[in-house]
Coordinates of C-alpha atoms in Angstrom, one line a residue:
M1 CA -37.8 -2.8 -2.1
K2 CA -34.2 -2.3 -2.7
E3 CA -31.5 -4.8 -2.0
K4 CA -29.6 -3.9 1.5
I5 CA -25.9 -4.7 1.4
I6 CA -23.8 -4.4 4.2
I7 CA -20.0 -3.3 3.6
I8 CA -17.3 -3.8 6.6
G9 CA -15.0 -1.2 6.9
A10 CA -14.8 2.5 5.5
G11 CA -11.1 2.5 3.8
L12 CA -11.2 3.4 0.5
A13 CA -12.3 0.3 -1.3
G14 CA -15.1 0.2 1.3
L15 CA -16.3 3.8 0.4
Y16 CA -15.9 3.6 -3.0
A17 CA -18.0 0.4 -3.4
A18 CA -20.5 1.9 -1.1
Y19 CA -20.8 5.1 -3.6
L20 CA -21.1 3.2 -6.7
L21 CA -23.4 0.6 -5.2
Q22 CA -25.8 3.8 -3.8
N23 CA -25.5 5.3 -7.6
E24 CA -26.9 1.4 -8.6
D25 CA -29.9 2.2 -6.4
F26 CA -28.8 -0.2 -3.8
D27 CA -29.0 0.2 0.1
V28 CA -25.8 0.3 1.6
I29 CA -24.5 1.0 5.2
I30 CA -20.9 0.7 6.0
L31 CA -19.7 -0.5 9.4
E32 CA -16.7 1.0 10.5
A33 CA -14.6 0.0 13.4
R34 CA -12.5 3.2 13.9
D35 CA -14.1 6.7 14.5
R36 CA -12.4 7.9 11.2
V37 CA -12.7 6.8 7.4
G38 CA -10.0 5.9 5.3
G39 CA -7.9 2.8 6.7
R40 CA -4.5 2.9 5.5
T41 CA -5.1 6.6 4.5
F42 CA -4.6 8.8 7.1
T43 CA -3.7 12.8 7.2
Q44 CA -3.1 14.7 10.0
N45 CA -3.0 18.7 9.7
G46 CA -2.6 18.0 6.0
I47 CA 0.6 15.9 6.2
D48 CA 0.0 12.6 4.9
L49 CA 1.0 9.6 7.4
G50 CA -0.4 6.7 5.3
G51 CA -1.4 6.1 2.1
Q52 CA 0.2 9.5 0.2
W53 CA 0.9 9.5 -4.3
I54 CA -1.4 8.8 -6.8
S55 CA 0.0 8.7 -10.8
S56 CA -1.4 9.4 -14.3
L57 CA -1.4 5.9 -14.4
H58 CA -3.9 5.9 -11.8
H59 CA -6.7 6.7 -13.9
R60 CA -9.9 6.0 -11.0
A61 CA -7.9 7.9 -8.7
M62 CA -7.4 10.9 -10.9
K63 CA -10.8 10.6 -11.8
I64 CA -12.4 11.0 -8.4
C65 CA -9.8 14.0 -7.7
K66 CA -11.7 15.4 -10.8
Q67 CA -14.9 15.0 -9.2
F68 CA -14.7 16.3 -6.0
N69 CA -12.6 19.1 -7.0
I70 CA -9.3 17.8 -5.1
N71 CA -6.2 19.2 -6.1
F72 CA -2.6 17.9 -6.5
H73 CA 0.7 18.6 -7.4
Q74 CA 3.6 17.2 -8.8
Q75 CA 6.2 15.1 -6.4
F76 CA 8.9 17.5 -6.0
D77 CA 12.2 15.8 -7.7
H78 CA 14.3 18.8 -8.7
G79 CA 18.0 18.6 -7.7
K80 CA 20.1 16.2 -6.5
T81 CA 19.7 12.4 -4.7
V82 CA 21.4 10.9 -2.3
R83 CA 22.3 7.7 -2.6
Y84 CA 24.3 6.0 0.4
F85 CA 25.3 2.0 -0.4
N86 CA 27.9 0.2 1.6
K87 CA 29.2 3.0 3.4
Q88 CA 29.7 5.1 0.2
R89 CA 27.8 8.2 -0.5
E90 CA 26.5 9.7 -3.7
E91 CA 25.0 12.4 -5.1
L92 CA 23.2 12.1 -8.3
D93 CA 21.7 14.7 -10.7
G94 CA 18.6 14.2 -12.5
S95 CA 20.7 12.7 -15.8
T96 CA 23.0 10.5 -13.8
K97 CA 22.7 6.8 -12.5
P98 CA 25.1 5.2 -10.4
D99 CA 26.5 2.3 -12.4
V100 CA 24.7 -0.6 -10.6
I101 CA 21.4 0.6 -11.8
N102 CA 22.1 0.4 -15.4
N103 CA 23.5 -2.7 -14.4
L104 CA 20.3 -4.1 -13.4
T105 CA 18.5 -4.2 -16.8
P106 CA 19.4 -7.7 -17.7
Y107 CA 17.6 -8.8 -14.6
L108 CA 14.6 -6.9 -15.3
D109 CA 14.4 -8.0 -18.5
I110 CA 14.4 -11.4 -17.2
F111 CA 11.2 -10.2 -14.8
E112 CA 9.5 -8.6 -17.8
K113 CA 9.6 -11.8 -19.4
L114 CA 8.2 -14.2 -16.9
I115 CA 5.5 -11.8 -16.1
N116 CA 4.4 -11.9 -19.6
S117 CA 4.5 -15.4 -20.2
E118 CA 1.1 -17.2 -21.1
N119 CA -0.9 -18.1 -18.6
F120 CA 1.2 -16.4 -15.6
F121 CA -0.5 -18.2 -12.6
T122 CA 0.1 -21.9 -14.0
T123 CA 3.2 -21.8 -15.7
Q124 CA 5.5 -19.6 -13.1
K125 CA 3.8 -21.5 -10.3
S126 CA 6.9 -23.2 -9.1
L127 CA 8.5 -20.1 -8.1
D128 CA 6.0 -19.5 -5.4
Q129 CA 7.9 -21.8 -3.7
I130 CA 10.9 -20.5 -3.3
S131 CA 11.5 -17.0 -1.7
F132 CA 12.7 -13.9 -3.5
K133 CA 16.1 -14.0 -1.5
E134 CA 16.4 -17.8 -2.5
W135 CA 16.0 -17.1 -6.7
C136 CA 18.3 -13.9 -6.1
D137 CA 21.1 -16.0 -4.2
K138 CA 20.9 -18.5 -6.8
N139 CA 21.1 -16.1 -9.9
I140 CA 22.6 -12.7 -8.9
P141 CA 26.2 -13.1 -7.9
N142 CA 27.0 -9.2 -8.2
K143 CA 26.9 -8.2 -5.1
N144 CA 26.2 -4.9 -5.6
I145 CA 23.2 -5.5 -8.0
Y146 CA 21.7 -8.1 -5.5
N147 CA 21.9 -5.4 -2.6
T148 CA 20.1 -3.2 -4.7
F149 CA 17.4 -5.7 -5.4
M150 CA 16.9 -6.5 -1.8
Y151 CA 16.9 -3.1 -0.8
N152 CA 14.1 -2.5 -3.3
F153 CA 12.3 -5.5 -2.5
Q154 CA 12.6 -4.3 0.8
L155 CA 11.3 -0.8 0.1
L156 CA 8.5 -1.7 -2.1
T157 CA 6.9 -4.5 0.2
C158 CA 8.2 -3.6 3.8
A159 CA 8.3 -7.4 4.3
D160 CA 11.4 -9.7 4.6
A161 CA 13.1 -11.2 1.3
D162 CA 13.0 -14.6 2.9
E163 CA 9.8 -14.9 3.7
V164 CA 8.2 -13.9 0.2
S165 CA 8.0 -16.0 -2.5
M166 CA 9.6 -15.1 -6.2
F167 CA 5.9 -15.4 -7.7
F168 CA 4.7 -12.6 -5.5
W169 CA 7.4 -10.2 -6.1
L170 CA 6.4 -10.9 -9.9
Y171 CA 3.0 -10.6 -9.5
L172 CA 3.8 -7.1 -7.8
L173 CA 5.8 -6.2 -10.5
K174 CA 2.9 -7.4 -12.9
Q175 CA 0.0 -5.2 -11.0
G176 CA 2.3 -2.4 -10.8
N177 CA 2.5 -1.9 -15.0
G178 CA 6.7 -3.0 -14.0
Y179 CA 9.7 -2.2 -12.1
S180 CA 10.2 1.3 -13.4
A181 CA 6.3 2.2 -12.9
L182 CA 6.5 1.1 -9.2
T183 CA 9.9 2.9 -8.0
G184 CA 9.4 6.1 -10.2
I185 CA 8.0 9.4 -9.8
R186 CA 7.4 10.8 -13.2
N187 CA 5.1 8.7 -14.9
G188 CA 5.5 6.4 -12.1
A189 CA 3.8 5.6 -8.7
Q190 CA 4.9 8.4 -6.6
E191 CA 4.1 11.1 -9.1
F192 CA 1.5 13.6 -7.7
V193 CA 0.5 14.7 -4.3
I194 CA -2.7 15.7 -3.2
D195 CA -3.0 19.4 -1.4
S196 CA -5.0 18.3 1.4
G197 CA -3.8 15.0 1.8
A198 CA -4.3 11.2 0.4
Q199 CA -7.3 10.9 3.0
M200 CA -9.1 13.5 1.3
L201 CA -10.4 10.9 -1.4
A202 CA -11.8 9.3 1.7
H203 CA -13.3 12.2 3.2
S204 CA -15.0 13.1 0.0
L205 CA -16.5 9.9 -0.7
A206 CA -17.8 9.7 3.1
Q207 CA -20.3 12.6 2.8
E208 CA -22.2 10.7 0.2
V209 CA -23.0 7.6 2.3
N210 CA -24.0 6.1 5.1
I211 CA -21.5 5.3 8.3
I212 CA -22.1 3.9 11.3
F213 CA -18.7 4.4 13.6
N214 CA -17.3 2.5 16.1
S215 CA -18.5 -0.8 14.8
E216 CA -16.5 -3.3 14.8
V217 CA -18.1 -6.4 13.5
Y218 CA -16.8 -9.9 15.5
E219 CA -19.6 -12.2 14.0
V220 CA -21.6 -13.0 10.5
C221 CA -24.2 -15.8 10.6
R222 CA -26.4 -16.6 7.8
Q223 CA -30.2 -16.4 8.2
D224 CA -31.9 -18.5 5.8
N225 CA -31.8 -15.8 2.6
N226 CA -30.1 -12.8 4.8
Y227 CA -26.8 -12.5 6.7
Q228 CA -26.9 -11.3 9.9
V229 CA -23.8 -8.6 10.9
I230 CA -23.0 -8.5 14.9
T231 CA -20.6 -5.9 16.2
K232 CA -18.9 -6.0 19.3
D233 CA -21.4 -3.5 21.1
Q234 CA -24.4 -6.1 20.3
Q235 CA -25.6 -4.6 17.6
I236 CA -27.1 -6.5 15.0
Y237 CA -27.6 -5.6 11.3
T238 CA -29.5 -7.9 8.5
A239 CA -28.5 -7.4 4.9
D240 CA -29.3 -9.5 1.7
K241 CA -25.5 -9.6 0.9
V242 CA -22.0 -8.6 3.1
I243 CA -18.9 -7.1 1.2
C244 CA -15.9 -7.4 3.8
A245 CA -13.3 -4.2 2.8
L246 CA -10.9 -5.4 5.1
P247 CA -7.1 -6.4 5.2
L248 CA -7.1 -10.0 4.3
Q249 CA -5.3 -10.9 7.3
L250 CA -8.4 -9.5 9.4
I251 CA -11.1 -11.4 8.1
P252 CA -10.3 -14.7 10.0
Q253 CA -10.8 -12.9 13.2
I254 CA -14.3 -12.6 12.4
S255 CA -16.5 -15.6 13.3
W256 CA -18.0 -16.4 10.2
N257 CA -20.2 -19.5 11.5
G258 CA -19.4 -21.7 8.3
S259 CA -20.4 -18.9 5.7
I260 CA -17.0 -18.8 4.5
E261 CA -14.7 -21.6 3.1
E262 CA -12.0 -23.4 5.3
D263 CA -9.7 -23.0 2.4
R264 CA -10.8 -19.5 1.8
L265 CA -10.1 -18.6 5.7
N266 CA -6.8 -20.7 5.7
F267 CA -5.6 -18.7 2.5
Y268 CA -6.8 -15.1 4.2
Q269 CA -4.8 -16.2 7.5
S270 CA -1.7 -16.7 5.5
F271 CA -1.2 -13.3 4.4
K272 CA 0.9 -11.0 6.9
M273 CA 1.1 -7.3 7.0
G274 CA 4.2 -5.4 6.1
S275 CA 5.9 -3.4 8.9
V276 CA 7.1 0.3 8.0
S277 CA 6.8 3.6 10.3
K278 CA 6.2 6.8 8.2
V279 CA 8.3 9.9 9.7
V280 CA 7.2 13.3 8.3
I281 CA 9.9 16.2 9.8
E282 CA 8.7 19.4 9.5
Y283 CA 11.1 22.2 9.4
E284 CA 11.7 26.1 9.3
K285 CA 12.3 26.3 6.2
A286 CA 13.3 23.9 2.8
F287 CA 17.3 24.7 3.6
W288 CA 17.7 21.5 1.1
R289 CA 16.1 23.0 -1.8
D290 CA 18.5 26.1 -1.3
K291 CA 21.4 23.6 -1.4
G292 CA 20.3 22.2 -4.4
Y293 CA 18.8 18.6 -2.6
S294 CA 15.6 17.1 -3.9
A295 CA 15.2 15.2 -0.3
Q296 CA 15.1 12.3 -2.4
I297 CA 17.4 9.7 -0.1
I298 CA 18.1 5.8 -0.9
S299 CA 19.9 4.4 1.9
D300 CA 20.4 0.5 2.9
T301 CA 21.3 1.8 6.5
P302 CA 18.8 2.6 8.9
P303 CA 17.0 4.5 10.2
V304 CA 16.1 6.1 7.5
R305 CA 15.7 4.1 4.4
L306 CA 13.8 6.6 1.9
A307 CA 13.0 9.9 2.0
Y308 CA 11.0 12.8 -0.5
D309 CA 10.5 15.9 -0.2
A310 CA 7.1 16.8 1.3
C311 CA 6.6 20.4 1.2
K312 CA 3.2 22.1 1.1
K313 CA 1.9 25.6 1.5
D314 CA 2.7 26.6 4.3
C315 CA 4.8 23.5 5.2
N316 CA 8.5 22.8 4.6
A317 CA 9.2 18.8 5.2
I318 CA 10.6 15.5 4.1
V319 CA 8.6 12.5 4.4
T320 CA 10.8 9.4 5.6
F321 CA 10.2 5.4 5.2
I322 CA 11.2 3.0 8.1
P323 CA 10.9 -0.7 7.2
N324 CA 10.9 -2.6 10.6
D325 CA 11.0 0.5 13.3
I326 CA 12.8 -1.1 16.3
G327 CA 11.8 2.1 17.9
Y328 CA 14.3 4.4 16.8
T329 CA 14.8 7.7 17.8
D330 CA 13.7 11.0 16.6
K331 CA 17.6 11.9 17.2
E332 CA 18.7 9.2 15.4
I333 CA 16.5 10.0 12.6
T334 CA 17.5 13.8 11.9
T335 CA 21.3 13.0 12.6
Q336 CA 21.2 10.6 9.6
L337 CA 19.7 12.8 7.7
A338 CA 21.6 15.5 8.5
F339 CA 24.5 13.2 7.4
L340 CA 22.9 12.3 4.1
L341 CA 21.9 15.8 3.2
N342 CA 25.0 17.1 4.3
N343 CA 23.4 19.9 6.4
N344 CA 23.0 20.2 10.3
E345 CA 19.6 22.4 9.7
A346 CA 18.3 18.4 9.5
T347 CA 18.7 18.2 12.9
K348 CA 16.6 21.2 14.0
P349 CA 13.0 20.3 13.0
I350 CA 9.8 22.2 14.6
H351 CA 7.6 19.3 14.6
I352 CA 7.9 15.5 13.9
H353 CA 4.6 13.6 12.5
R354 CA 5.2 9.8 13.6
K355 CA 2.7 7.0 12.3
K356 CA 4.0 3.2 13.3
W357 CA 1.7 1.0 11.3
A358 CA 2.6 -2.0 13.0
E359 CA 0.5 -0.8 16.1
D360 CA -2.6 0.1 14.3
K361 CA -5.4 -2.6 15.3
Y362 CA -7.1 -2.1 12.3
S363 CA -4.7 -2.4 9.9
G364 CA -1.9 -4.2 11.7
G365 CA 0.9 -2.8 9.5
C366 CA 1.5 -1.2 6.0
Y367 CA 1.7 -0.6 3.2
F368 CA -0.3 -4.0 2.5
S369 CA -0.6 -7.9 3.2
I370 CA 1.5 -10.5 1.5
P371 CA 0.9 -14.3 1.6
M372 CA 3.3 -17.4 2.6
L373 CA 5.3 -19.3 0.3
N374 CA 3.6 -21.3 -1.9
M375 CA -0.1 -20.0 -1.1
L376 CA -0.7 -17.5 -3.6
S377 CA -0.5 -19.4 -7.1
K378 CA -2.7 -22.3 -6.1
N379 CA -5.3 -20.0 -4.3
H380 CA -5.4 -16.2 -6.2
H381 CA -9.0 -16.9 -6.9
Y382 CA -9.9 -16.5 -3.4
L383 CA -8.5 -12.6 -3.9
T384 CA -11.2 -11.9 -6.2
S385 CA -14.1 -14.4 -6.2
N386 CA -17.4 -14.4 -3.6
S387 CA -18.7 -16.6 -1.0
H388 CA -22.4 -16.9 -1.5
E389 CA -23.2 -13.7 -0.8
I390 CA -20.2 -12.7 0.8
Y391 CA -18.0 -10.3 -1.2
F392 CA -14.4 -9.4 -0.7
I393 CA -12.4 -6.2 -1.7
G394 CA -9.7 -4.3 -0.9
T395 CA -6.0 -3.3 -2.6
E396 CA -4.7 -6.7 -2.0
T397 CA -7.7 -8.2 -4.0
A398 CA -6.7 -5.9 -7.0
K399 CA -6.2 -6.8 -10.2
E400 CA -4.1 -3.8 -11.1
W401 CA -2.1 -1.7 -8.7
M402 CA -2.5 -3.9 -5.9
G403 CA -0.9 -2.3 -2.5
Y404 CA -1.8 1.4 -3.9
M405 CA -5.1 3.1 -3.3
E406 CA -5.9 2.8 -7.3
G407 CA -5.6 -0.9 -6.3
A408 CA -8.3 -0.5 -3.6
L409 CA -10.9 1.5 -6.2
E410 CA -10.2 -1.0 -8.9
S411 CA -11.6 -4.1 -6.5
S412 CA -14.8 -1.7 -5.7
E413 CA -15.5 -1.7 -9.9
R414 CA -15.0 -5.4 -9.5
V415 CA -17.3 -6.2 -6.7
I416 CA -19.8 -3.5 -8.9
M417 CA -19.8 -6.0 -11.8
Q418 CA -20.2 -9.1 -9.6
L419 CA -23.5 -7.8 -7.9
K420 CA -24.8 -6.8 -11.3

């Protein structure tokens, strides 16, 4: 008889794990609380309102694209980038970097040395006790360099620098091939865009697996040699093993009835999801391209902190990121874009697509969840280890590219090895 596995969550990690397990001849069911697949990937009418980019460095994502004939294209980066810091607007071409970027190098070298140190989790654990902001306060006297790191920290984590440890910052860099790869386009994390939207990865995998929608799990009980998984509508499913593919901070919301160690649950509960809104502004034409701009914007002033060209076939758009969205209006966003791009056409959108991830019940935010200070270094083994026959996957548990779609896929491959 086939071994039966229940996966909680039909995000990219849960879907890919189910797909791989079926190929290994397991009997797999996914229970998904939403009425859709994809988790933090969410595409509407070809517009990505969640996870968006893949990279040549993301070997698993590239493999799935090839396997399911999913087409992608290079992120547009031709033309001038606009940088707005300290109330100063700069236009930079592809070969020009502001002096402050060049001056980051000594600090990037320090980060590189720390993340490559032997026995990272042991030798650098003292840095888990201080925040990233505290470390920068003590070590970066130059105001412009300091502000640049504060900006990059917020845009990479969508979290506050005084609430997240320096250790986690290094861990993030270590996971993502370093600072340049995380922040870059070509040969970086923002290299390619999927033509039909990133959720196509999830849709393609979903065609191959068994999913029960609108099935929010609220209780898991261990019964002799198996588990009962109970949904809010009182449906009961029995399995030999359970794989939990939820964002870590949501796991303690399920009643586990002693099936999971208290220390593990306390660790997961210490995680807080980043807070960001993604706003895609659609226009009649790509006026910025006509004026020689790439639409890449880097700004230390809200609402728009980061922007990229998001044009696809029959769609001219700019994607913007708004961390800690306090309810900025469409007018505030488009007015700022008009100023930054020096073009009043930015105030004349034909459609605005918006997703405030902090209001999403089953994600609780975006891009990923982050542990409190002094939690990761001493509890990191709970990211990848199982609790009896309950296993944990998801981008936060990845050993590579944590926080990215690639990280979700990596975690799925890891759990297959654990189950074999």
